[in-house]
PDB file of C-alpha atoms in Angstrom:
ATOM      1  CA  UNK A   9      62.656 150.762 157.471  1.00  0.00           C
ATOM      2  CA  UNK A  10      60.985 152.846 160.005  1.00  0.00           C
ATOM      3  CA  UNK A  11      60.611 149.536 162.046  1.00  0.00           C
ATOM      4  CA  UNK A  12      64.515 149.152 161.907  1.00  0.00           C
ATOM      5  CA  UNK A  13      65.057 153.005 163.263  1.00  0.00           C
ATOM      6  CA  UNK A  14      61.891 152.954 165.993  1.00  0.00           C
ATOM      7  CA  UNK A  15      64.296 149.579 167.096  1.00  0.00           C
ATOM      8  CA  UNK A  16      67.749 151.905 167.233  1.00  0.00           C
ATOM      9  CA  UNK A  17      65.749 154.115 169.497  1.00  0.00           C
ATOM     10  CA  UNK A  18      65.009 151.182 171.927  1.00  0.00           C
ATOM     11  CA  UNK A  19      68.530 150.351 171.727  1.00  0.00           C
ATOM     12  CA  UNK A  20      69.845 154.326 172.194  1.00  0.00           C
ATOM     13  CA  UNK A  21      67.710 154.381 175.565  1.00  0.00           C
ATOM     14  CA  UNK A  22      68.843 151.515 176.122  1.00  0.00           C
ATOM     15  CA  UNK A  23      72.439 152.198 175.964  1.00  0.00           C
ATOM     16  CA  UNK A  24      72.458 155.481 178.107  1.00  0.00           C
ATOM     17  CA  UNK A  25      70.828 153.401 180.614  1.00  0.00           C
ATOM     18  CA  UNK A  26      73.996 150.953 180.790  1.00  0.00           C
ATOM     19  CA  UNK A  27      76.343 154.120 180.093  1.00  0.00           C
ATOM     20  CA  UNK A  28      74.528 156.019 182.824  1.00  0.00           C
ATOM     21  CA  UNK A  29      75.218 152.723 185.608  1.00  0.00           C
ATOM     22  CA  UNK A  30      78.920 152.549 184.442  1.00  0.00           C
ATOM     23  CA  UNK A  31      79.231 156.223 185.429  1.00  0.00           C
ATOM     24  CA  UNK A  32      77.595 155.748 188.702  1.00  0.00           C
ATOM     25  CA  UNK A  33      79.431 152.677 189.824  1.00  0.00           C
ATOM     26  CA  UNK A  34      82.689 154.690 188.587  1.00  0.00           C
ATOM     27  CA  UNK A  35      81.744 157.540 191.370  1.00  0.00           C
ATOM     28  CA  UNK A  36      80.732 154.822 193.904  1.00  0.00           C
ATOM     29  CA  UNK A  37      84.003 153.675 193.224  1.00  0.00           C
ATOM     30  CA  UNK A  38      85.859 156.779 193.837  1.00  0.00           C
ATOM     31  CA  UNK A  39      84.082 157.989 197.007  1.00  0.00           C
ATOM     32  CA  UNK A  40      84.020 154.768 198.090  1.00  0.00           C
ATOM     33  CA  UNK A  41      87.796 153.729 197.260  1.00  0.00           C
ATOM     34  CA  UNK A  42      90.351 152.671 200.115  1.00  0.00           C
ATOM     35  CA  UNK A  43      92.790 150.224 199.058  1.00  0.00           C
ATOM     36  CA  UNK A  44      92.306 149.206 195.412  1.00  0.00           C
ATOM     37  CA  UNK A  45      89.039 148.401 193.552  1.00  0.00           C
ATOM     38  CA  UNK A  46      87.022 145.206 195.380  1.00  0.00           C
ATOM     39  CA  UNK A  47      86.671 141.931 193.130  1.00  0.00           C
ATOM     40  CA  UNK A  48      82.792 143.039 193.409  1.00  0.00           C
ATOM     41  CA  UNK A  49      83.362 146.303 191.344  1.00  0.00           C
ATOM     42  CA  UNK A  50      85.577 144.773 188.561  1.00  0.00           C
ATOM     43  CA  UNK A  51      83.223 141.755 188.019  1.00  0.00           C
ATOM     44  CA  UNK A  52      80.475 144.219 187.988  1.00  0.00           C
ATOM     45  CA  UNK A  53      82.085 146.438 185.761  1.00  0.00           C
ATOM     46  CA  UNK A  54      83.072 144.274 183.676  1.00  0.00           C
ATOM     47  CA  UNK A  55      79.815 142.675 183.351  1.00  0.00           C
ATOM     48  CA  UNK A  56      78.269 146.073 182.638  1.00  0.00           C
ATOM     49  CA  UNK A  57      81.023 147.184 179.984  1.00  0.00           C
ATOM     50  CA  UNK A  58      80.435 143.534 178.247  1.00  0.00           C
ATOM     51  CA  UNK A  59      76.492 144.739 178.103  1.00  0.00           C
ATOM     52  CA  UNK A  60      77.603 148.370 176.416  1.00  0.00           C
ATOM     53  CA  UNK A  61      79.320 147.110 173.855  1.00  0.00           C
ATOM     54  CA  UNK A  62      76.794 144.512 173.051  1.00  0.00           C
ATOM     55  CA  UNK A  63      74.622 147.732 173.051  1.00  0.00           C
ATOM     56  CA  UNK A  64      76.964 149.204 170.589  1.00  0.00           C
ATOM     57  CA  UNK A  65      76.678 145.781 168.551  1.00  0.00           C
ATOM     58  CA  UNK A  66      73.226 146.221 168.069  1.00  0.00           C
ATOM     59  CA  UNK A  67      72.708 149.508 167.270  1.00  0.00           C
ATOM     60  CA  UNK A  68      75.853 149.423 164.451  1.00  0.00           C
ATOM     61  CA  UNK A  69      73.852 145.761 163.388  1.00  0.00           C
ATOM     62  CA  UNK A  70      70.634 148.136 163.145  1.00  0.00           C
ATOM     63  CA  UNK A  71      71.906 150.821 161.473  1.00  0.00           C
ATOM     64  CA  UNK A  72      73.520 148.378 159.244  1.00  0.00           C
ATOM     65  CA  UNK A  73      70.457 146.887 158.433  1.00  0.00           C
ATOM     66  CA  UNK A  74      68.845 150.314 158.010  1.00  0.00           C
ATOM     67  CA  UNK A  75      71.387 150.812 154.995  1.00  0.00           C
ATOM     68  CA  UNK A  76      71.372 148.059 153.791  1.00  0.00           C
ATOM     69  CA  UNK A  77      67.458 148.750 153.328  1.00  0.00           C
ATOM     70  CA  UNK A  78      67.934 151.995 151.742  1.00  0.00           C
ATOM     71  CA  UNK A  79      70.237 150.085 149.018  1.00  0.00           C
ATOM     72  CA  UNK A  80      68.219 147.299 148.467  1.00  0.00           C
ATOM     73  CA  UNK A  81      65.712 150.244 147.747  1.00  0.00           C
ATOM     74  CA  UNK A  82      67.948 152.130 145.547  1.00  0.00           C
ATOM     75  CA  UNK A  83      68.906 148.981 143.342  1.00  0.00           C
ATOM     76  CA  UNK A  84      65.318 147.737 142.925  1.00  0.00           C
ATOM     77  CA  UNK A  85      63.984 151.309 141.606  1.00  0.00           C
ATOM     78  CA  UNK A  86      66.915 151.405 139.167  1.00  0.00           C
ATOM     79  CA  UNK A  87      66.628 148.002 137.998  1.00  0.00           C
ATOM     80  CA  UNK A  88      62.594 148.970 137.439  1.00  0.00           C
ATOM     81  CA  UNK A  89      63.730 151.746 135.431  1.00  0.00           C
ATOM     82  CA  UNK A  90      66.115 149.328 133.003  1.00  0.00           C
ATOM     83  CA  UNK A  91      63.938 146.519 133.303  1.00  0.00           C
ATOM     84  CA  UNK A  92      66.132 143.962 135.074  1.00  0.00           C
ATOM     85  CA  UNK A  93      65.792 141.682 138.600  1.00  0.00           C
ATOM     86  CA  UNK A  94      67.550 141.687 141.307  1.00  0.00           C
ATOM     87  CA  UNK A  95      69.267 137.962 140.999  1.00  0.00           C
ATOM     88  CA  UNK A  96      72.743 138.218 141.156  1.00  0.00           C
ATOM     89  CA  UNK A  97      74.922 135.832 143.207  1.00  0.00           C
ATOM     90  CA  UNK A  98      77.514 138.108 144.854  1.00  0.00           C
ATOM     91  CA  UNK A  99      74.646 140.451 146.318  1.00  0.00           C
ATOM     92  CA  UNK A 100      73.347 136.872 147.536  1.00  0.00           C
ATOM     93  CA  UNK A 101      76.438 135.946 149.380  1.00  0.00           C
ATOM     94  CA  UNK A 102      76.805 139.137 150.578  1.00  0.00           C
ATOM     95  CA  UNK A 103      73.929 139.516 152.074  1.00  0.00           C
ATOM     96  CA  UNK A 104      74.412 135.478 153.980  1.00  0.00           C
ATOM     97  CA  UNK A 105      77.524 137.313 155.215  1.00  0.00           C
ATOM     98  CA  UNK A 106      76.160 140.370 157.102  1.00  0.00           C
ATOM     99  CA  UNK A 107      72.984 138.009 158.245  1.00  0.00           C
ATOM    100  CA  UNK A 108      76.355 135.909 160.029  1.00  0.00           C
ATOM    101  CA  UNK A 109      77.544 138.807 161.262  1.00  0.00           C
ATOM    102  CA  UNK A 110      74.229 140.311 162.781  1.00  0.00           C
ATOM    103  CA  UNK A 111      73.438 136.519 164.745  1.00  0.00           C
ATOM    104  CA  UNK A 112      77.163 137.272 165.948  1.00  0.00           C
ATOM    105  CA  UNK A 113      76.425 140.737 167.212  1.00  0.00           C
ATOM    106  CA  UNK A 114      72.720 139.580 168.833  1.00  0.00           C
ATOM    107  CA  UNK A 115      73.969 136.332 170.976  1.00  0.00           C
ATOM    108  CA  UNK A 116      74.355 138.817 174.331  1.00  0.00           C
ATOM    109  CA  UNK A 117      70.799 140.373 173.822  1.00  0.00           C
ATOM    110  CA  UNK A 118      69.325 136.993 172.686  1.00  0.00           C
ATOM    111  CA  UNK A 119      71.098 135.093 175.835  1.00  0.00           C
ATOM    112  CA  UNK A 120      69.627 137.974 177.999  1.00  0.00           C
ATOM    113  CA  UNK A 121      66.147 137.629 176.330  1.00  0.00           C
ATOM    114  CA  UNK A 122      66.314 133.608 177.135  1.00  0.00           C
ATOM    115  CA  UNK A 123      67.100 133.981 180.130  1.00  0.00           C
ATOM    116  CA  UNK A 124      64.599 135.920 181.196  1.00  0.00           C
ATOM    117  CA  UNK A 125      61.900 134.434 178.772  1.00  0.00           C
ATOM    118  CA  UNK A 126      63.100 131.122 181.298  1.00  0.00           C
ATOM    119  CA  UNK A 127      62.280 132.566 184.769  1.00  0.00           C
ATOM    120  CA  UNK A 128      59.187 133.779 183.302  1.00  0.00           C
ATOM    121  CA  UNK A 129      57.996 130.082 181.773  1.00  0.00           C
ATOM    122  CA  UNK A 130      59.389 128.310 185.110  1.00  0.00           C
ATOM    123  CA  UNK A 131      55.689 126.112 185.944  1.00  0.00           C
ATOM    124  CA  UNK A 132      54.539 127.313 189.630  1.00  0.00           C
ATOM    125  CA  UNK A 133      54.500 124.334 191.669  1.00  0.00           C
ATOM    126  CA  UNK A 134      50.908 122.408 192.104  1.00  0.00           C
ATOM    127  CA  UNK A 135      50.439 119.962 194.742  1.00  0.00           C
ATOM    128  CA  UNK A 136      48.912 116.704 193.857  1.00  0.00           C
ATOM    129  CA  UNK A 137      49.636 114.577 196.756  1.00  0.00           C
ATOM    130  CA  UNK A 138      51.081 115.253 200.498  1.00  0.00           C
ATOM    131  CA  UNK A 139      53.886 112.569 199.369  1.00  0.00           C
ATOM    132  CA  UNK A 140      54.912 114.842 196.170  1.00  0.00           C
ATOM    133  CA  UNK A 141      58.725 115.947 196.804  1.00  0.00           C
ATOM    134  CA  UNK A 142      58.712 119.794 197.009  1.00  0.00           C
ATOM    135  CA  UNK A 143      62.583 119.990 196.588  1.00  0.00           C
ATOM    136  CA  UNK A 144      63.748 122.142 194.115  1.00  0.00           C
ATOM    137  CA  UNK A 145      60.477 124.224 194.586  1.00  0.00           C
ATOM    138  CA  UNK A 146      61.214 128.151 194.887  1.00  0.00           C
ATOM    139  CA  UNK A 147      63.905 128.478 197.789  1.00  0.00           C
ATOM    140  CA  UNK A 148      63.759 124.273 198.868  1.00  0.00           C
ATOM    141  CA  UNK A 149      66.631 122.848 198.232  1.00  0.00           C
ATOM    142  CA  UNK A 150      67.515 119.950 196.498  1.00  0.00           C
ATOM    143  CA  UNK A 151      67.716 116.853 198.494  1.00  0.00           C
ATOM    144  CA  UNK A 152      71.083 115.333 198.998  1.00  0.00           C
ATOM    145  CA  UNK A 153      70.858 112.145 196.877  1.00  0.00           C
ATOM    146  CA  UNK A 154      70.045 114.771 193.837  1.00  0.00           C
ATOM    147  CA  UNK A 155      72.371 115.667 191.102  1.00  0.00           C
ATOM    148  CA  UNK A 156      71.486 117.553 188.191  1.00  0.00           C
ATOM    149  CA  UNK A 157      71.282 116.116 184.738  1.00  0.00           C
ATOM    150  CA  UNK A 158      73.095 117.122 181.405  1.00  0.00           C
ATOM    151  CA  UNK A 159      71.400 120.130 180.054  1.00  0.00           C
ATOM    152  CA  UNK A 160      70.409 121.603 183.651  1.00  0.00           C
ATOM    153  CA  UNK A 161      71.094 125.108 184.307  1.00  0.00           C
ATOM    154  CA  UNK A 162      73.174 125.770 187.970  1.00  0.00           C
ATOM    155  CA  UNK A 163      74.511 127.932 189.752  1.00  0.00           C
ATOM    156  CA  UNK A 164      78.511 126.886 190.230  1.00  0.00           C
ATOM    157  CA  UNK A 165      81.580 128.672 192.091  1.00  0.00           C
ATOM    158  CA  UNK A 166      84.703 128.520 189.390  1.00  0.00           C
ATOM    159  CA  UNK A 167      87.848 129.978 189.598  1.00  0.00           C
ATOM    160  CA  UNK A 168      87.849 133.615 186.647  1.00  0.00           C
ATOM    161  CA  UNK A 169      90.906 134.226 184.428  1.00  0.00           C
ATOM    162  CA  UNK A 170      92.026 136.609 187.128  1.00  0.00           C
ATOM    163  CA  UNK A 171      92.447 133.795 189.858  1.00  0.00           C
ATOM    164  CA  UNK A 172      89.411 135.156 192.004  1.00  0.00           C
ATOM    165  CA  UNK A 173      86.660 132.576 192.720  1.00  0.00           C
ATOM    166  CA  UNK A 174      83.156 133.404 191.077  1.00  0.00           C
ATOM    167  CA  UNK A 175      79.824 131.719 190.904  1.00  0.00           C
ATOM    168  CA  UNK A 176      78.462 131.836 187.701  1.00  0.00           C
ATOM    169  CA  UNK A 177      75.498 130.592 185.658  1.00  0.00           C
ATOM    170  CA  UNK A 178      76.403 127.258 184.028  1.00  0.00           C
ATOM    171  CA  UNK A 179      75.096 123.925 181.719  1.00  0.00           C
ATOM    172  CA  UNK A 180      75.372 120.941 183.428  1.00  0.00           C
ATOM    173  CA  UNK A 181      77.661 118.676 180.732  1.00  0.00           C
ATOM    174  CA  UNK A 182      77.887 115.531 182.803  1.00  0.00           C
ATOM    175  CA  UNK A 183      78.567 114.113 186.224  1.00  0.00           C
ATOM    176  CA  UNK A 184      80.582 111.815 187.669  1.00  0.00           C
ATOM    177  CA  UNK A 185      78.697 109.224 190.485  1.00  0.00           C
ATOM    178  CA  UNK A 186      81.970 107.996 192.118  1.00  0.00           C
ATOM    179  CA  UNK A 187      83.497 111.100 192.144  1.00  0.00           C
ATOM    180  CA  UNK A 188      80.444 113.493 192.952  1.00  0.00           C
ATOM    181  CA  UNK A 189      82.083 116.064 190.505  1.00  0.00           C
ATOM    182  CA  UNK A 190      80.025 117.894 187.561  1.00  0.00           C
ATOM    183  CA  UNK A 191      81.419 119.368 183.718  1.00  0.00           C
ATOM    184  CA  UNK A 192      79.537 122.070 183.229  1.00  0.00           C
ATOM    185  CA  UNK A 193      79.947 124.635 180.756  1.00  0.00           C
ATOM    186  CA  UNK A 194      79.797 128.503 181.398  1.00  0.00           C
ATOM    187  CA  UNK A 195      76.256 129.699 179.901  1.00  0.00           C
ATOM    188  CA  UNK A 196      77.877 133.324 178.637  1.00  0.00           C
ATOM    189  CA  UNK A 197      80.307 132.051 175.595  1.00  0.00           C
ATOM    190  CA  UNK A 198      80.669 135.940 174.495  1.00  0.00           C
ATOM    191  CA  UNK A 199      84.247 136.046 172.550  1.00  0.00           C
ATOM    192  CA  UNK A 200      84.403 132.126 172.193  1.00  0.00           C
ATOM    193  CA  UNK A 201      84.553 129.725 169.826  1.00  0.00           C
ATOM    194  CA  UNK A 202      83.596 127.252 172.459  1.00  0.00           C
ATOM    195  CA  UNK A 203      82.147 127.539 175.996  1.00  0.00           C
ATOM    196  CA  UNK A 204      84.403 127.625 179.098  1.00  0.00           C
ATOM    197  CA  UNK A 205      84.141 123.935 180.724  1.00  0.00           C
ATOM    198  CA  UNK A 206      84.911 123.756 184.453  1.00  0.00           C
ATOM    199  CA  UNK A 207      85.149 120.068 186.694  1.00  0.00           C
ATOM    200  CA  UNK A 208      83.497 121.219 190.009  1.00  0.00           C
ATOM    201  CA  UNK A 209      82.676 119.314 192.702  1.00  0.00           C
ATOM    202  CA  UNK A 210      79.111 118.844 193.615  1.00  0.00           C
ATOM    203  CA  UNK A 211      79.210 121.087 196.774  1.00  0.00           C
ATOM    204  CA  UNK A 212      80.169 123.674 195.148  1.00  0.00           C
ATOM    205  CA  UNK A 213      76.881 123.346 192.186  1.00  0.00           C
ATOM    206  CA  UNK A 214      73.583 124.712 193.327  1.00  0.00           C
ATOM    207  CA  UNK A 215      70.563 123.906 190.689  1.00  0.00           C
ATOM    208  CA  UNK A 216      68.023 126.312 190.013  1.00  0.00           C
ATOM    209  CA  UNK A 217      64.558 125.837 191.079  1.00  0.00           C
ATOM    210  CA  UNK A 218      62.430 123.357 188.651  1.00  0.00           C
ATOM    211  CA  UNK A 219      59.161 125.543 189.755  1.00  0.00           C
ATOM    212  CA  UNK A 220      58.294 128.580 191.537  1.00  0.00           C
ATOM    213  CA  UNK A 221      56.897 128.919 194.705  1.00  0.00           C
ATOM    214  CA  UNK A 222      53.143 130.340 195.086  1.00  0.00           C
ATOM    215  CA  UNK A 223      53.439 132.771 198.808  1.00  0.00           C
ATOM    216  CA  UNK A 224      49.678 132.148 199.452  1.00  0.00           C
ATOM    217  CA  UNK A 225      50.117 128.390 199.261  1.00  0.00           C
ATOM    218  CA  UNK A 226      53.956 127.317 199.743  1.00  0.00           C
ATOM    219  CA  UNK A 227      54.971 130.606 202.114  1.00  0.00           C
ATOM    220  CA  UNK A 228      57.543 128.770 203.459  1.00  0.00           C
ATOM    221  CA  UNK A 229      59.487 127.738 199.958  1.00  0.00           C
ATOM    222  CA  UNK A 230      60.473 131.335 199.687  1.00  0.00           C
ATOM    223  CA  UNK A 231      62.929 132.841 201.457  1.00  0.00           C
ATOM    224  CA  UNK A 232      61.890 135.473 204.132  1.00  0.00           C
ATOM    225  CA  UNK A 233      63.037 139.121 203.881  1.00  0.00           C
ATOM    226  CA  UNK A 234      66.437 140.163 205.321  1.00  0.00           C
ATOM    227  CA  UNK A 235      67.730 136.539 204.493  1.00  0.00           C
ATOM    228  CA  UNK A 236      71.050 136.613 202.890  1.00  0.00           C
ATOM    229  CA  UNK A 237      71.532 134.819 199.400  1.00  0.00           C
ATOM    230  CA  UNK A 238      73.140 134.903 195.888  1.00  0.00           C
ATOM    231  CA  UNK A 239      71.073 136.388 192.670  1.00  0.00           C
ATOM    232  CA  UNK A 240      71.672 136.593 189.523  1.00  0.00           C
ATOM    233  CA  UNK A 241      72.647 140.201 189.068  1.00  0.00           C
ATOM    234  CA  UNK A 242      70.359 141.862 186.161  1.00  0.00           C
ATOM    235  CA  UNK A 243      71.897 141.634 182.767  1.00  0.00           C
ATOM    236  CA  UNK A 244      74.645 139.637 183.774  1.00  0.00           C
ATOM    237  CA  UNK A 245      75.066 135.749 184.189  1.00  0.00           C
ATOM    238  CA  UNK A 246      77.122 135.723 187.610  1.00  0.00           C
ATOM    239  CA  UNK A 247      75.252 135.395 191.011  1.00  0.00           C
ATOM    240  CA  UNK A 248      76.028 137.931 194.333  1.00  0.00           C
ATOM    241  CA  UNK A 249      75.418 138.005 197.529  1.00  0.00           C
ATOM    242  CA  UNK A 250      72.341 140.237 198.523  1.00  0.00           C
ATOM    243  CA  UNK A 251      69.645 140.090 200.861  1.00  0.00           C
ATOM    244  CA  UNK A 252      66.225 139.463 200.473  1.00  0.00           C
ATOM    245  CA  UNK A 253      64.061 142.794 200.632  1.00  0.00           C
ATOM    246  CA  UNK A 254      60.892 142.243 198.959  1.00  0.00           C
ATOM    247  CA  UNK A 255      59.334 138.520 198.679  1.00  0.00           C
ATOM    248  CA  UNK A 256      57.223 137.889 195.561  1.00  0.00           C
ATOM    249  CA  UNK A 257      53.542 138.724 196.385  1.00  0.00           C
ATOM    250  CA  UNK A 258      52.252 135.929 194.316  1.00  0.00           C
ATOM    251  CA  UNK A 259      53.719 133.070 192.112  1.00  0.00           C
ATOM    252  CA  UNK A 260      54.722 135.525 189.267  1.00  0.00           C
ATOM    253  CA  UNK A 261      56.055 138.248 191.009  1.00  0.00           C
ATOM    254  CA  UNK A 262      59.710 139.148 191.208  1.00  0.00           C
ATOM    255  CA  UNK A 263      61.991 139.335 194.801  1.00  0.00           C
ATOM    256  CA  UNK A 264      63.849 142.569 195.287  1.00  0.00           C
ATOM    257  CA  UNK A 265      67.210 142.326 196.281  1.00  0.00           C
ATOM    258  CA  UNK A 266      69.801 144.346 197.625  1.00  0.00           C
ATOM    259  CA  UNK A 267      72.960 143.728 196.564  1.00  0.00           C
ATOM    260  CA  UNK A 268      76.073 144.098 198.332  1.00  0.00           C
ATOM    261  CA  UNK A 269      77.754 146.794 196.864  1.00  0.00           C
ATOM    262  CA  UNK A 270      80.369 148.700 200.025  1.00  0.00           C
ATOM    263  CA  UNK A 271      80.036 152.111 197.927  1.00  0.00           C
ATOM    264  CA  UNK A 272      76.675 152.851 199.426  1.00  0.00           C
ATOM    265  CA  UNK A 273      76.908 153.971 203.679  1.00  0.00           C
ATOM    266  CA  UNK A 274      74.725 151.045 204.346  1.00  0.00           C
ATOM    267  CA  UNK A 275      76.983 148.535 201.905  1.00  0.00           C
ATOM    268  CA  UNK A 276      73.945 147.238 199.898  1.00  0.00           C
ATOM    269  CA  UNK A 277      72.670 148.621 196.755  1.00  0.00           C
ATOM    270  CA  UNK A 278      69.031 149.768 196.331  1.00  0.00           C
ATOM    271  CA  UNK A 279      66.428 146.968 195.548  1.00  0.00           C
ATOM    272  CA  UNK A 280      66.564 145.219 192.386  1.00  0.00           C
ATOM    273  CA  UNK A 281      64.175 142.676 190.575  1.00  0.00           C
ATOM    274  CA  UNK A 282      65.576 138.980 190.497  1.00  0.00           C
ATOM    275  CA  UNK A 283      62.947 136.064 189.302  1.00  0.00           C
ATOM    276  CA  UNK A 284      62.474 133.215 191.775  1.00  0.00           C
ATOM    277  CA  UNK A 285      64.400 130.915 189.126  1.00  0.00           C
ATOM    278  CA  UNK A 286      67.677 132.794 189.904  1.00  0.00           C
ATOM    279  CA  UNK A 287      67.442 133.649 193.572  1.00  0.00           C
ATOM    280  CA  UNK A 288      69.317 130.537 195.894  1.00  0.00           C
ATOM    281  CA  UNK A 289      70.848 129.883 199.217  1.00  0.00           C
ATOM    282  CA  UNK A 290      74.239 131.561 200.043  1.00  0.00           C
ATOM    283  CA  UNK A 291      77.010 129.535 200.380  1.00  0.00           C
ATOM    284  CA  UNK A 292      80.100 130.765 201.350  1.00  0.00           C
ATOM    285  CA  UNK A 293      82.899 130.313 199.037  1.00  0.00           C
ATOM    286  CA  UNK A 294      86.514 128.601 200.611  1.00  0.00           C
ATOM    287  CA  UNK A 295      89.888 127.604 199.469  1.00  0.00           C
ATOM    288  CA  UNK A 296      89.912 124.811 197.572  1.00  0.00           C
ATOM    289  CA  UNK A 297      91.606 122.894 194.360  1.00  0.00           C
ATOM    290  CA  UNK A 298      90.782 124.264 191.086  1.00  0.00           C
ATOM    291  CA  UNK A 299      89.971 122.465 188.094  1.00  0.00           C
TER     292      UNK A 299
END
């Protein structure tokens, strides 16, 4: 029990931290504001009001939990006192229900959590031999015969319920040879029954890095400061466009990136950690058929 509240603490800190960046992106908004709200802000906000009420999932799953505690407390004492176990069927199946109901209310945090756990576990690149490829290595690309397999994470532009265009974190689900087109499968399947699958054509899939990039031995597989790209923006699973201002020191260092973000004077937001694993080349979306 007092495990369960120290973890609602985490989670109330946790949540004034998200409710405290809605707030300020809702006054960047409104000093900022010209003509309508920019595809940036509602993605972002929407990203960030997706990550509150996950917030608000966890804490009501935690203070569940907390209760639930204090009654399983409650019933064992006064079974003690008449002599009788705790084995009945409906308090059973009631409990396999709220356990359903608490993986429900955790997939957000636990998608977060993997995500990051990934970047961290990405192998830093060794070199064995001077004919090993080094594609796919920190910021090197992959080369142009290359195609991701099933079960690859990428990077791919898709068109959003709102008809804007969007590049988001994805599963590779298959690809087509003769028509150089992936399936993939939108990694965030919050509110679904089933992920999101999207036919994209291969120019228009980056994949991630298979290792990172060590700056005192590969300098030149990172990219160098002021370079434009698209990151993963923290606590979300869609990429913007940012530039680089702090390269990783060593192999498990972060970059810092500044986001675009037209609310601040110089049109970037202030430096924020991205892992190598989810920092790649910008590539400008364009018109084209969606799938």
């Amino acid at each position: 029990l007092q495990q369960l509240i120290s973890q609602i603490n985490e989670e109330t800190t946790q949540s004034e931290h998200t409710l405290g960046n809605i707030s300020k992106t809702h006054e960047r908004i409104q000093s900022g504001m010209r003509s309508g709200m920019s595809p940036y802000f509602r993605s972002k906000l929407r990203g960030l009001y997706s990550t509150a009420g996950e917030d608000a999932k966890r804490t009501i799953d935690l203070v569940g939990q907390s209760l639930d505690k204090i009654t399983e407390v409650k019933v064992l004492r006064s079974n003690k006192r008449v002599g009788r176990t705790l084995t009945s069927s409906s308090f059973v199946a009631e409990q396999e229900v709220q356990q359903s109901v608490r993986k429900s209310a955790m997939r957000r945090g636990m998608l977060m959590n993997m995500l990051q756990q990934a970047a961290k576990d990405l192998p830093v690149f060794e070199r064995t031999s001077s004919k090993q490829s080094q594609s796919l290595v920190g910021s090197n690309a992959a080369g142009n015969n290359y195609h991701a397999k099933p079960g690859d994470q990428v990077a791919a532009l898709v068109a959003t319920s709102e008809g804007e265009e969007q590049w988001i974190l994805a599963e590779v689900a298959s690809y087509n040879i003769g028509s150089s087109t992936y399936v993939i499968e939108d990694i965030d399947e919050e509110g679904k029954s089933v992920r999101d699958r999207h036919s994209v054509a291969k120019s228009y899939v980056t994949p991630l890095p298979k290792f990172k990039a060590d700056p005192t031995v590969m300098p030149g597989a990172l990219f160098p400061v002021g370079q434009k790209v698209m990151a993963l923006y923290p606590q979300t699973t869609c990429f913007y466009p940012g530039l680089v201002d702090i390269r990783p020191a060593h192999a498990e260092c972060d970059y810092m990136i500044s986001f675009e973000d037209n609310s601040y004077v110089e049109g970037y937001s202030p430096p924020l950690e991205v892992p190598q694993r989810y920092v790649l080349a910008w590539k400008e979306p364009k018109r084209r058929h969606r799938h």
